[in-house]
Coordinates of C-alpha atoms in Angstrom, one line a residue:
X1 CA 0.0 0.0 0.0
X2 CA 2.9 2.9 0.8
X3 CA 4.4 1.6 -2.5
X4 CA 1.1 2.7 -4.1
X5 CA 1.0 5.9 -2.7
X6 CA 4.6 6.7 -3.3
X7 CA 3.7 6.1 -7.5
X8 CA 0.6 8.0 -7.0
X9 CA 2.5 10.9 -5.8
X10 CA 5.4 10.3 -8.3
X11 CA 2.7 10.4 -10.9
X12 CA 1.2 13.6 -9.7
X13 CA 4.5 15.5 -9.1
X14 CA 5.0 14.4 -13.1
X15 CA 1.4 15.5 -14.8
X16 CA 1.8 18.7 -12.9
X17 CA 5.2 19.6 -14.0
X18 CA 4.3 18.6 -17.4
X19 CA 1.8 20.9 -17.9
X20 CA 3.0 23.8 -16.0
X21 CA 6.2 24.2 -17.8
X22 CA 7.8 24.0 -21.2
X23 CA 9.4 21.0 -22.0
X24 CA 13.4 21.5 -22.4
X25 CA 16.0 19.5 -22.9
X26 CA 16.9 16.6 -20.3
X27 CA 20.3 15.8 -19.6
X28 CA 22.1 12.7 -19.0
X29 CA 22.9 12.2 -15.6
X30 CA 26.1 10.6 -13.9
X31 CA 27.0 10.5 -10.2
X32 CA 30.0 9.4 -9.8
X33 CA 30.3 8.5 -5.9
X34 CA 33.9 7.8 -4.2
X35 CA 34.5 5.9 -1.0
X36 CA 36.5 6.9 1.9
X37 CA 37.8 9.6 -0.5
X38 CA 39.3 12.7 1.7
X39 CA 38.8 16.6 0.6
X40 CA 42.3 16.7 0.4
X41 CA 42.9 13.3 -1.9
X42 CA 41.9 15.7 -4.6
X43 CA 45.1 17.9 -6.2
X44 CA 43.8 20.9 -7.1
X45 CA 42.3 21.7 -4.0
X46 CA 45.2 20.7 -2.0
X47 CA 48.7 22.7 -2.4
X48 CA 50.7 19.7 -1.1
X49 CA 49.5 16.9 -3.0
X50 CA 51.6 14.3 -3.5
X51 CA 48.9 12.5 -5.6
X52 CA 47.9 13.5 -8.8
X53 CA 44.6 13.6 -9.8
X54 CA 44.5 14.9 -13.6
X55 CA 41.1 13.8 -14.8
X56 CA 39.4 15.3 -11.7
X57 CA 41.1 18.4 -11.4
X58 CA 40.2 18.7 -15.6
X59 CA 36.6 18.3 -14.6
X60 CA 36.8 20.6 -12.1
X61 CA 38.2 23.2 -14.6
X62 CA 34.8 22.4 -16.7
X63 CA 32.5 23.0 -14.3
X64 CA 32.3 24.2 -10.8
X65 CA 34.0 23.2 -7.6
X66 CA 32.6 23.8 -3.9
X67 CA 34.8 24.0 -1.4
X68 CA 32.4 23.6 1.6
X69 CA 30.4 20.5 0.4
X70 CA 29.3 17.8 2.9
X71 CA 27.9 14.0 3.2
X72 CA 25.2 13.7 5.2
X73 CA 26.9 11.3 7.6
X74 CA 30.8 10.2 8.2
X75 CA 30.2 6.8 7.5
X76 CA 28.9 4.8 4.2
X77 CA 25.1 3.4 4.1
X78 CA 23.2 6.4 5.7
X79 CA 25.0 9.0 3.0
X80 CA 24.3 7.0 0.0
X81 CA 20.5 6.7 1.4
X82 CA 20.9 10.6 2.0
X83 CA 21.8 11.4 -1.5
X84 CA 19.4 9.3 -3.2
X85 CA 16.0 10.4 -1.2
X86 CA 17.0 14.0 -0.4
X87 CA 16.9 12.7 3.3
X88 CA 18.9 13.2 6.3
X89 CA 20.3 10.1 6.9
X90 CA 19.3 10.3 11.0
X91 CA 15.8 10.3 10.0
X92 CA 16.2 6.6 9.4
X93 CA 19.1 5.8 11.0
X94 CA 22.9 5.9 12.1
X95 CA 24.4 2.8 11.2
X96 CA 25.8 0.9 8.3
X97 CA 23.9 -2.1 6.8
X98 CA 25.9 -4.8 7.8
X99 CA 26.7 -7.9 5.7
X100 CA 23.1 -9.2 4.6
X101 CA 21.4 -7.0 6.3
X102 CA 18.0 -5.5 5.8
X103 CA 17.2 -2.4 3.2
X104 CA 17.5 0.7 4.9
X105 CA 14.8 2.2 2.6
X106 CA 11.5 1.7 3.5
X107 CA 8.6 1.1 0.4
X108 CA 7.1 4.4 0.8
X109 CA 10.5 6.5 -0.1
X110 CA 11.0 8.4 -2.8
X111 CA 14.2 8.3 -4.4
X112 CA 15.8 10.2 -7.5
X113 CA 15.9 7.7 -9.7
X114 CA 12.1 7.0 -9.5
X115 CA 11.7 10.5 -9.9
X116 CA 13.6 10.5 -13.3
X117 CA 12.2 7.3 -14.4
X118 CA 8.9 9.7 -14.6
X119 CA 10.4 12.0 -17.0
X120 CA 11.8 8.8 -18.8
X121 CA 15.1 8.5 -18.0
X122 CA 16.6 4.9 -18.2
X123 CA 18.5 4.6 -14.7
X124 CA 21.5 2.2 -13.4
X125 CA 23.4 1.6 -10.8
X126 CA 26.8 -0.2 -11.5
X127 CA 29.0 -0.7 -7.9
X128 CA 28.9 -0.9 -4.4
X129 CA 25.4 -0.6 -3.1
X130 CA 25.5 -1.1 0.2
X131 CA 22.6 0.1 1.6
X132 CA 20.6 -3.9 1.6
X133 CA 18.9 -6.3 0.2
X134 CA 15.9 -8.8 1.3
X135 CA 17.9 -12.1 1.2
X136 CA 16.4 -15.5 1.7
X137 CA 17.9 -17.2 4.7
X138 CA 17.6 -21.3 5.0
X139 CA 18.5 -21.3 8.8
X140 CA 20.7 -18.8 11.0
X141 CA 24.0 -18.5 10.5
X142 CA 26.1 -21.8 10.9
X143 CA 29.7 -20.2 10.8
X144 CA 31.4 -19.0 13.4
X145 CA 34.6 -17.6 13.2
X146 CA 37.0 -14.9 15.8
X147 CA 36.7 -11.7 14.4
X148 CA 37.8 -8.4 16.4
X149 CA 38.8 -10.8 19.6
X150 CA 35.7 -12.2 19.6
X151 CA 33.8 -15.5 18.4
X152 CA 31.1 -14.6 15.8
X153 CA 28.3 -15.9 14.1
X154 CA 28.4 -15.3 9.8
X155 CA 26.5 -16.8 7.1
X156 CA 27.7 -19.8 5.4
X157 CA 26.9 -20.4 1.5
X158 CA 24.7 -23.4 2.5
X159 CA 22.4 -20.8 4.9
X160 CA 21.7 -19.0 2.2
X161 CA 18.9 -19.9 -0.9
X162 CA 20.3 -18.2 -3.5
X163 CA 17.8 -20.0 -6.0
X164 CA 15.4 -16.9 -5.4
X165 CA 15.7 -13.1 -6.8
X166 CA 16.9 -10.9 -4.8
X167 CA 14.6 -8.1 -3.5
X168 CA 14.9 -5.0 -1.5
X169 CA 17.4 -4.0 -3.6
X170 CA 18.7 -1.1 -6.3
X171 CA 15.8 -3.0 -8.5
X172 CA 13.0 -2.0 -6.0
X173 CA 14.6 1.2 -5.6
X174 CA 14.0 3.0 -9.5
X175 CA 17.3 1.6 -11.2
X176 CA 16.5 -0.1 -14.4
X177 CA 19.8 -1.9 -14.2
X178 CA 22.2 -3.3 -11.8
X179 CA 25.7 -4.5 -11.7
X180 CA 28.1 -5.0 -9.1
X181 CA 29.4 -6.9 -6.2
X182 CA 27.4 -5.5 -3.2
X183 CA 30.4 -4.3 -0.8
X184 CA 33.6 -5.0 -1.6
X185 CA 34.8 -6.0 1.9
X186 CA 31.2 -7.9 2.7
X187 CA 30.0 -11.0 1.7
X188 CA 28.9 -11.9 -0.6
X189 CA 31.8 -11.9 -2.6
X190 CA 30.3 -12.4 -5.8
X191 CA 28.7 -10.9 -9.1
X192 CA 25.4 -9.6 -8.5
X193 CA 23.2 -8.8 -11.9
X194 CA 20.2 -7.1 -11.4
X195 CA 18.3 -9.3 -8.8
X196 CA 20.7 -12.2 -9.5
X197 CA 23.8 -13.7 -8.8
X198 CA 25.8 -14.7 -11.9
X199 CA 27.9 -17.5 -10.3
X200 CA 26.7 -19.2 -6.5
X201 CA 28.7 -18.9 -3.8
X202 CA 29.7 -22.2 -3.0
X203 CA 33.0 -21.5 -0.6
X204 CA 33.9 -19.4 2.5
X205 CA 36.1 -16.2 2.5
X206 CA 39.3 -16.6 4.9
X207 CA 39.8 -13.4 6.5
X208 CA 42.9 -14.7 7.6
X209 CA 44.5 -16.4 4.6
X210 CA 42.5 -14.1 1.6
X211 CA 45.3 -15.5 -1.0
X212 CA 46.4 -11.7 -2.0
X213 CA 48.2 -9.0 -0.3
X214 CA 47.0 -5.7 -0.3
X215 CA 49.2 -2.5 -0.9
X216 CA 48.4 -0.6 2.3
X217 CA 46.1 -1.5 5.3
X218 CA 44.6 -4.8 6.0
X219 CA 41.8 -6.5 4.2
X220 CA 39.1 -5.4 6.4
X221 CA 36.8 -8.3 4.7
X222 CA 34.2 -10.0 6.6
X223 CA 34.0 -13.6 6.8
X224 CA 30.8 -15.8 4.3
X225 CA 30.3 -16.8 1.1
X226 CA 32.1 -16.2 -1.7
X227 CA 32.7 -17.7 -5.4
X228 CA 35.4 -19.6 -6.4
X229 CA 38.4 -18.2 -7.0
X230 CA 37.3 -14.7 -6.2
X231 CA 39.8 -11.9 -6.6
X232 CA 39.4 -8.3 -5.0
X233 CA 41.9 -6.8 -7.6
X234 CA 39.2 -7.9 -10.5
X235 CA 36.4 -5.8 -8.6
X236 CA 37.1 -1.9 -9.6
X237 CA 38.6 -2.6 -13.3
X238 CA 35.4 -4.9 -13.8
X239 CA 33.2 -1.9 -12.7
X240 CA 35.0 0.2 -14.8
X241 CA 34.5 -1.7 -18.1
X242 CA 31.0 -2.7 -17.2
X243 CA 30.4 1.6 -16.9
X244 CA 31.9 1.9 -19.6
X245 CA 30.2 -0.8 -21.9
X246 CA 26.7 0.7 -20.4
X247 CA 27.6 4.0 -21.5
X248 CA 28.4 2.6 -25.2
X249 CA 25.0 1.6 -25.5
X250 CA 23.2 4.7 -24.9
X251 CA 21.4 7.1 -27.4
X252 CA 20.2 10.4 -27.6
X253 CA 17.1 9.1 -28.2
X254 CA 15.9 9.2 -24.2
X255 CA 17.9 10.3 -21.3
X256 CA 19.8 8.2 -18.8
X257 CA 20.8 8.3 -15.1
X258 CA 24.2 6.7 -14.3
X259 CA 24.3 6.4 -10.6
X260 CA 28.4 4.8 -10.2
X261 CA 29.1 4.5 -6.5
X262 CA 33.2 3.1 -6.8
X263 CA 34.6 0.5 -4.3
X264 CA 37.6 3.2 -4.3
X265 CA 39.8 4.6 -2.4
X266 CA 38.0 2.6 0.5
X267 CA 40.0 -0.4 2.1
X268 CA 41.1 -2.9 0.9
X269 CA 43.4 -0.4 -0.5
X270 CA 44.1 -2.5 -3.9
X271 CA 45.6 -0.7 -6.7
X272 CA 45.8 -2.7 -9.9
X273 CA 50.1 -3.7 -10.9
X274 CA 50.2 -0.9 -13.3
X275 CA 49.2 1.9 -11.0
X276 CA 52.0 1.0 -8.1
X277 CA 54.5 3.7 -7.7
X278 CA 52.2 6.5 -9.5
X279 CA 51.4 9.1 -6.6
X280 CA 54.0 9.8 -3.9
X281 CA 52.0 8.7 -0.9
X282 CA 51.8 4.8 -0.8
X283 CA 49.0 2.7 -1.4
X284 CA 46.5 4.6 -1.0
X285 CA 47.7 6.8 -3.2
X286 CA 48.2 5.0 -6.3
X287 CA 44.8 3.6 -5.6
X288 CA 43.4 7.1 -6.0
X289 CA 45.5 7.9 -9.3
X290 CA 43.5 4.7 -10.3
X291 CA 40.3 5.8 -9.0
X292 CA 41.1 9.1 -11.0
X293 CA 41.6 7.7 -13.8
X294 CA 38.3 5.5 -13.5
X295 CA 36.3 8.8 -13.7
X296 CA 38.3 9.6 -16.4
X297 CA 37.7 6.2 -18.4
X298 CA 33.8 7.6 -18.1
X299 CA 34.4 10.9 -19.4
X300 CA 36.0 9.6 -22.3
X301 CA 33.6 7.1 -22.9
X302 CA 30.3 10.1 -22.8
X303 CA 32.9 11.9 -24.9
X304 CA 33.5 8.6 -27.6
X305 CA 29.5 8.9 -27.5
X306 CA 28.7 12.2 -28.4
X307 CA 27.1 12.4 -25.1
X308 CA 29.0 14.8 -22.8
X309 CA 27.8 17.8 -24.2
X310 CA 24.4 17.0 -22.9
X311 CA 25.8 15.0 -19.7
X312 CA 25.6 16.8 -16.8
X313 CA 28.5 14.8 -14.4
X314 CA 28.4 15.2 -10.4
X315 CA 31.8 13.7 -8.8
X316 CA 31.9 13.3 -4.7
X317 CA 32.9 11.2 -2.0
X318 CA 30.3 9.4 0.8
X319 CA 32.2 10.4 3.7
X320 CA 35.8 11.7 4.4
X321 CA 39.3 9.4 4.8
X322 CA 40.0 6.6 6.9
X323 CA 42.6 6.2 9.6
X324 CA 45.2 5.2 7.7
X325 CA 45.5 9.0 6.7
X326 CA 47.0 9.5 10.2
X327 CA 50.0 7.7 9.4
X328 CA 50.1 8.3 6.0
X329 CA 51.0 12.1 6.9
X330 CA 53.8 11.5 9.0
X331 CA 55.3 9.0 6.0
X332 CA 54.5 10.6 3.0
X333 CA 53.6 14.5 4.2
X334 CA 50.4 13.8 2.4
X335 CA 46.8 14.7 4.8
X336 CA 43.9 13.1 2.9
X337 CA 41.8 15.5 5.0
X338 CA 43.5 18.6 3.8
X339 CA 43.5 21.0 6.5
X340 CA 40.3 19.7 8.2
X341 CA 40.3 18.4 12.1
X342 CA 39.5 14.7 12.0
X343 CA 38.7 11.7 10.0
X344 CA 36.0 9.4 8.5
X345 CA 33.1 8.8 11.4
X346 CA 33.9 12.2 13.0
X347 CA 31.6 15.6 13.5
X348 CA 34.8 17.4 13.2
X349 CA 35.3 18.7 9.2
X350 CA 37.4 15.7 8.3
X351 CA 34.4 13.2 8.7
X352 CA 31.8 14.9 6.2
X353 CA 33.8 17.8 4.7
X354 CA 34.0 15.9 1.2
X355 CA 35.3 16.4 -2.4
X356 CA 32.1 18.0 -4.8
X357 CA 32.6 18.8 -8.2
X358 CA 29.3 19.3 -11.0
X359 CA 30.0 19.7 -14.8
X360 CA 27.0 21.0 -17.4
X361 CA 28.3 22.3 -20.6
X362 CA 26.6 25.5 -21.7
X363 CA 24.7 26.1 -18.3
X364 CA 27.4 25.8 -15.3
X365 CA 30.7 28.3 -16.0
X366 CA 33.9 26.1 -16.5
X367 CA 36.6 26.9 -13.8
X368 CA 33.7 28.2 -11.4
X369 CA 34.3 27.7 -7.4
X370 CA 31.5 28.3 -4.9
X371 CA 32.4 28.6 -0.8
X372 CA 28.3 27.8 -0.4
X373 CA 27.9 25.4 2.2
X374 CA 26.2 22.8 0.4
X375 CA 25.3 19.5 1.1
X376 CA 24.9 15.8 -0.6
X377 CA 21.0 15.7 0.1
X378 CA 20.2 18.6 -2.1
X379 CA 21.6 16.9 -4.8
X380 CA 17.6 15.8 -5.3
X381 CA 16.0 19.0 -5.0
X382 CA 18.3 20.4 -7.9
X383 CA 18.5 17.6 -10.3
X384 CA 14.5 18.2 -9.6
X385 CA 14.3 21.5 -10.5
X386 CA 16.8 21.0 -13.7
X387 CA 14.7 17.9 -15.1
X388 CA 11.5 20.3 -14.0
X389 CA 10.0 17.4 -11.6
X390 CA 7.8 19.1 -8.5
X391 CA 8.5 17.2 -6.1
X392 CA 6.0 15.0 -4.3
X393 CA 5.2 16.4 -1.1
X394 CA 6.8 14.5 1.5
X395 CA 10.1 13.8 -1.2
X396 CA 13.5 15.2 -0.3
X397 CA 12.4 17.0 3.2
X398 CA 16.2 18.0 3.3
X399 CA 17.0 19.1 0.1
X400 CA 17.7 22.4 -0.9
X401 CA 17.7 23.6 -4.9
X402 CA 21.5 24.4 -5.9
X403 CA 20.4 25.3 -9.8
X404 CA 20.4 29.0 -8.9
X405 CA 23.9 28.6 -7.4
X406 CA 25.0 26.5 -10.5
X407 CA 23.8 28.8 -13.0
X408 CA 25.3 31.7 -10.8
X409 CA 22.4 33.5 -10.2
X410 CA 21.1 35.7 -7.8
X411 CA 19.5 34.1 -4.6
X412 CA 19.0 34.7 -1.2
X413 CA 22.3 33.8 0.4
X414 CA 23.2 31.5 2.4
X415 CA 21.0 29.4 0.0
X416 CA 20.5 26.8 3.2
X417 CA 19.4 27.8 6.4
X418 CA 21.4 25.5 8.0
X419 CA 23.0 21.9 7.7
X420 CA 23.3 19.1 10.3
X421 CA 26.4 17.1 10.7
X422 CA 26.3 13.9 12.4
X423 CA 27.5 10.2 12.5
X424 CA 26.4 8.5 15.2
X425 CA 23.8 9.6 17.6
X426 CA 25.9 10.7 20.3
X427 CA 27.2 13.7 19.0
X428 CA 25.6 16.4 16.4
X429 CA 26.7 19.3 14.9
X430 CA 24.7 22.8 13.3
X431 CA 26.5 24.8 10.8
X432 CA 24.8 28.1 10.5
X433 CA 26.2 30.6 7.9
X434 CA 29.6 30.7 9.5
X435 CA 28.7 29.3 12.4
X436 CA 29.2 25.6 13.9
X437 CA 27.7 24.6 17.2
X438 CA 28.7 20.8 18.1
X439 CA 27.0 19.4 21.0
X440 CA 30.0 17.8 23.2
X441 CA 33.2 18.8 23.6
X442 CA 34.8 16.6 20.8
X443 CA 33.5 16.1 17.2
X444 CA 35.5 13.1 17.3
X445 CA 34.4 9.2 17.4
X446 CA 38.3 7.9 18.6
X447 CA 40.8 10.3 20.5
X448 CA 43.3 11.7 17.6
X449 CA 47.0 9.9 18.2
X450 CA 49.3 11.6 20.2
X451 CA 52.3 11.9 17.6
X452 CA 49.1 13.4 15.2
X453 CA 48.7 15.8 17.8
X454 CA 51.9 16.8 18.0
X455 CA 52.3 17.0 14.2
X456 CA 49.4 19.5 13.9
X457 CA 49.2 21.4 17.1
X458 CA 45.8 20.1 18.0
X459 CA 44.5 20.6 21.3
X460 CA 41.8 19.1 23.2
X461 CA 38.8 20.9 24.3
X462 CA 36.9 20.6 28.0
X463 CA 33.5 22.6 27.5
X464 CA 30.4 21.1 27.4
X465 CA 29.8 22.0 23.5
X466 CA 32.3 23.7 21.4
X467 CA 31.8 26.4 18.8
X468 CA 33.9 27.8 15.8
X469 CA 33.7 30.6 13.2
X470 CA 34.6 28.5 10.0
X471 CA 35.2 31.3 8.2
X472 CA 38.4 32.2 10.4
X473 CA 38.5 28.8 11.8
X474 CA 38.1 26.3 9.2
X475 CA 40.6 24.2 10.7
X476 CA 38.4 23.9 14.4
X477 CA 41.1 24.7 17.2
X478 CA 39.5 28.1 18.1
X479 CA 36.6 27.2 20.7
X480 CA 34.2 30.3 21.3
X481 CA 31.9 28.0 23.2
X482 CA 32.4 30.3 26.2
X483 CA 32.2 33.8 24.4
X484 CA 28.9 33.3 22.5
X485 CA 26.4 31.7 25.1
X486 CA 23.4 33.6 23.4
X487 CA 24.5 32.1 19.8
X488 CA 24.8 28.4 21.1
X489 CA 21.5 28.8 23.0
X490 CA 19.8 29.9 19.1
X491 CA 22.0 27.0 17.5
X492 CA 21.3 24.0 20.0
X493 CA 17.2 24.9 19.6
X494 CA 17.4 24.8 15.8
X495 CA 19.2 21.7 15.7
X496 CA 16.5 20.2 18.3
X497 CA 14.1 21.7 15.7
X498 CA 15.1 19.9 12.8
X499 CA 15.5 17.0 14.4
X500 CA 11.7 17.0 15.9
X501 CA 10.4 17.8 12.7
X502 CA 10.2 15.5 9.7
X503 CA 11.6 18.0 7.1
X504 CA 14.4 21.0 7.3
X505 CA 13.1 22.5 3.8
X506 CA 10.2 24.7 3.7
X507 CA 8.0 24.5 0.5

């Protein structure tokens, strides 16, 4: 029945859009979507690179660049749900979705490819998912394995009936067309098609013994079912020629949506042979020359097309760098996070504070930068309002409309009244023009190293919340949380506001 109502809406939002505006052209749309990428993995926002990132720093010369762009969360599932529903990611929830686990959408969202599927786009979704399926279990899980110092129960291939379609999944969701392998580091480690697996699972991943190395880091794979003879270094390059294949069948007859969420730079950090050696900061970094040059296999192939003229192309990351960046800027002077205070999971910058770069030929300026604070859920309000959709009424309750932004035009400024920043439900944070309020006295989810510390100057705060002027203090070592009690009194109320309410945009 909420399935129902959601295409009843869908359909509304479309009839009355049709007839209230003149048709224009649609544009292709691709989302290109990194993992564990850091605002400062990409060169030409970051002076002291030491990877090189030509095919994104080219699109970023084509189009426009934020510098204040966020994920809705600091952690994987609940962003990708954010971006494709327009939706806070806290609305639902705060966690991942763990290895088989449950959908985090629920039958009544609406997400952005539904809502382009009713202007006729063709939509697909080729890489990690991650956000669940509704798998058919034969029994509870049978294996149990030690995992993080502790025995644990996983799935084993014979728990599983993989005789049945798959449900819950990108298929249910709006996407046309599906291809990839789930999570990289969860099982199942196998080839998912649409609501199929190509091959079945008929052995049992060895977290201990996976028969690879990896270049940097440790595997960070979850024990269950996997294919024969699966190997992790096949994953991204198999995405990558399966984009681009998809992309070589398209007209210009109708328009498509090319939703590509990569496996990379996100551990295992796995750099094909040929990339080793190609940055100056490890592993991690010759896996993001090969992620760069992923995004540029795409761009060529629109290009090979004829299709990038009318391709609009948004490039960002789900959350910011993993841990490994601590130690990777004391070896290779390289900070994934730029100049930002923590890490992937965090409320501080470093968490959220992602990578954001949109390309439209003929209606965004090339070489254009924007300081609006922006973030990932109004990617649906804006791809809306360009494809001239009205949005059903309960749709994207988060999402604000970056087209006149885009288009640089004029507009009440800031454009968003505010933006929440949160991981985990123990600590939240309000930015507010220049303004962030965090409600503890640490955005951070771990305590940063001591010989990080001491690298950066970083101190430790004792107030109850803390408070910072980006503008002057993008960096977060200034606390004002003492010299503005009236401001964090204003601050703390919105954020209880928004988070009481079932929306943040008024329409």
């Amino acid at each position: 029945m909420q399935k129902q109502i959601s295409l009843i809406l869908l359909l509304i939002g479309f009839l009355v859009s049709s007839c209230s505006k003149e048709e224009r052209t649609l544009p292709n749309i691709v989302i290109i979507y990194a993992d564990d990428m850091g605002y400062g993995d990409l060169n030409i926002q970051n002076p002291t690179s030491k990877i090189p990132t030509p095919n994104l720093d080219n699109l970023a010369s084509e189009g426009m660049r934020f510098t204040d762009a966020h994920s809705s969360s600091g952690i994987c599932s609940p962003s990708r749900f954010a971006l494709l529903t327009g939706t806070y990611h806290w609305r639902r929830q705060h966690g991942i979705v763990g290895a088989f686990g449950k959908p985090f959408f629920k039958d009544s969202d609406i997400t952005l490819p539904q809502l382009l599927k009713t202007k006729g786009y063709t939509t697909a979704c080729i890489g990690k998912w991650h956000l669940g399926w509704d798998w058919e279990f034969k029994n509870e899980p049978s294996l149990e394995v030690k995992q993080w110092g502790q025995m644990r129960k996983f799935y084993a291939p014979d728990d599983v009936d993989w005789s049945k379609p798959i449900s819950g999944g990108p298929l249910d969701r709006g996407f046309d067309y599906y291809f990839g392998d789930g999570t990289i580091n969860f099982p199942p480690y196998a080839w998912v098609e649409n609501d199929r697996l190509i091959q079945i699972p008929t052995e049992t991943m060895d977290i201990n013994n996976v028969g690879y190395t990896t270049k940097e880091g440790s595997w960070e794979f979850r024990p269950g079912p996997k294919v024969e003879n699966w190997n992790p270094y096949d994953v991204l390059p198999t995405l990558t020629k399966k984009t681009v294949e998809w992309i070589h069948n398209r007209t210009d007859k109708e328009p498509f949506f090319l939703y590509f969420p990569l496996p990379s730079p996100h551990a295992p950090i796995i750099p094909n042979d040929e990339f080793d050696g190609k940055s100056r900061a490890g592993g991690y970094g010759d896996f993001m020359v090969q992620t760069d040059w992923v995004v540029g296999q795409v761009l060529k192939a629109l290009k090979e097309k004829g299709l990038d003229d009318n391709t609009l192309v948004i490039f960002s990351s789900d959350n910011g760098t993993e841990s490994y960046a601590w130690q990777r800027a004391i070896t290779y002077d390289h900070f994934s996070m730029g100049n930002f205070r923590g890490l992937k999971r965090d409320v501080w910058e470093g968490g959220h504070h992602v990578p954001f770069l949109i390309k439209w030929p003929g209606q965004i300026k090339a070489g254009s930068v924007s300081d609006e604070v922006i973030s990932q859920v109004d990617i649906m309000a804006t791809l809306a309002s360009i494809t001239e959709i009205v949005l059903p009424e309960k749709a994207a309750p988060d999402s604000y409309n970056l087209e006149p932004v885009l288009k640089e035009e004029k507009y009440d400024a800031p454009l968003r009244e505010a933006t929440v920043h949160n991981t985990y439900n123990s600590k939240w944070g309000v930015r507010k023009g220049d303004w962030l309020f965090i409600n503890d006295s640490t955005g951070g989810h771990r305590k940063l190293p001591e010989f990080f510390k001491k690298l950066t100057g970083y101190t430790d705060f004792t107030t109850e919340g803390i408070l910072f002027n980006m503008k002057d203090d993008s960096e977060q070592r200034n606390n004002l949380y003492d010299q503005y009690p009236e401001k964090i009194i204003v601050m703390d109320k919105l954020l209880q506001d928004y988070r009481n309410k079932d929306y943040s945009v008024k329409r």
